[in-house]
Structures are given as C-alpha cells and as structure tokens.
Amino acid sequence: GINAEYGEGWELIEPTIEELDAKMREHETEPHEGKRKVEALWPIFKIHHQKSRYLYDLYYKRKAISKELYDYCIKEKIADANLIAKWKKDGYERLCCLRCIQVRDTNFGTNCICRVPRSKLDQIKIVECVHCGCRGCSG
C-alpha cells in the first residue's frame, strides 16, 4: 500500500530493514569481554553500512524504489546520506565509512589504511581499520 509519509514500496524493504535493525540491537547488547572497545563497534558499523548500501543499490543501481521512499529513508536516518554521496564519486564506490577518509582522525594525517589500494600493500599483511574493522575498500 501507499503511505503518505514514505510513499510506495515500504512493505518491500521493511523486512530487510527490520532484520538489520534486529542484528544491530543484538550487537549493541552483546557482552564485550575480550574485545577492545573499538572492535565491539565494528559489527554496528558493518550493519549501518549494509543498510545504506541496500537502499543505495535499490534506488541508484536497480531503480527499484521511489524517490519518496528513498528520501524518507534518508530523512529518518535509515540510510546515511553522506556515505551514499561519497559512493557516487569515482574511487569511493566501496567506501566503508566516512571516518576513514577524514585525515584528522588518523595518526599521520593521511587516509585510513583501508583506503590504500591492495596492490600497494604487502600481500601477507592483514589490514584492518581500527575505527570500523574494514579490510580494504579502495578497490
């Protein structure tokens, strides 16, 4: 049906959004023993990314949802407008999170290690961003 607030198609995306929200709540209430504080946040970052990616793909790639529904999801912060804006730019299509491109948050005033192309990294070394756990999103 059509809801004036979010347009048509909510019933198609609702199960996925609810499933991701439930996963997020699960991780938020999970005990954090044995994990560094930042590591406990990684699954939450991943789910936040998944929700935004899901809506981005539906709207921009597959044209499967209306602009009204997409705008509603942005307005309600179901998807991250700033992250999606970056995905539309060359070289940022797979960006994990905004923090990883903010040079002021890194030790050396450079992009996060996960933004370094794989070809430029030592093949043996496992790269893991301390902020979100990303293992490489530069392509």
GROMACS .gro file of C-alpha atoms in nm, residues 1 7 17 20 25 29 36 43 46-47 57 75 80-81 93 95 104-105 122 137:
model
   20
    1GLY     CA    1   0.000   0.000   0.000
    7GLY     CA    2   0.545   0.661  -0.050
   17ILE     CA    3   1.546  -0.308   0.731
   20LEU     CA    4   1.927  -0.539   1.001
   25ARG     CA    5   2.031  -0.435   1.858
   29THR     CA    6   2.355  -0.566   2.380
   36ARG     CA    7   3.877  -0.379   2.252
   43PRO     CA    8   2.962  -0.508   1.364
   46LYS     CA    9   2.907  -0.301   0.919
   47ILE     CA   10   2.529  -0.315   0.964
   57ASP     CA   11   2.155  -0.024  -0.462
   75LYS     CA   12   1.531   1.171   0.644
   80ASP     CA   13   2.349   0.752   0.563
   81ALA     CA   14   2.315   1.036   0.310
   93GLU     CA   15   3.223   0.339  -0.468
   95LEU     CA   16   3.397   0.330   0.091
  104ARG     CA   17   4.230   1.444   1.105
  105ASP     CA   18   4.130   1.108   1.261
  122ASP     CA   19   5.222  -0.606   0.134
  137CYS     CA   20   3.754  -0.053   0.047
   0.00000   0.00000   0.00000
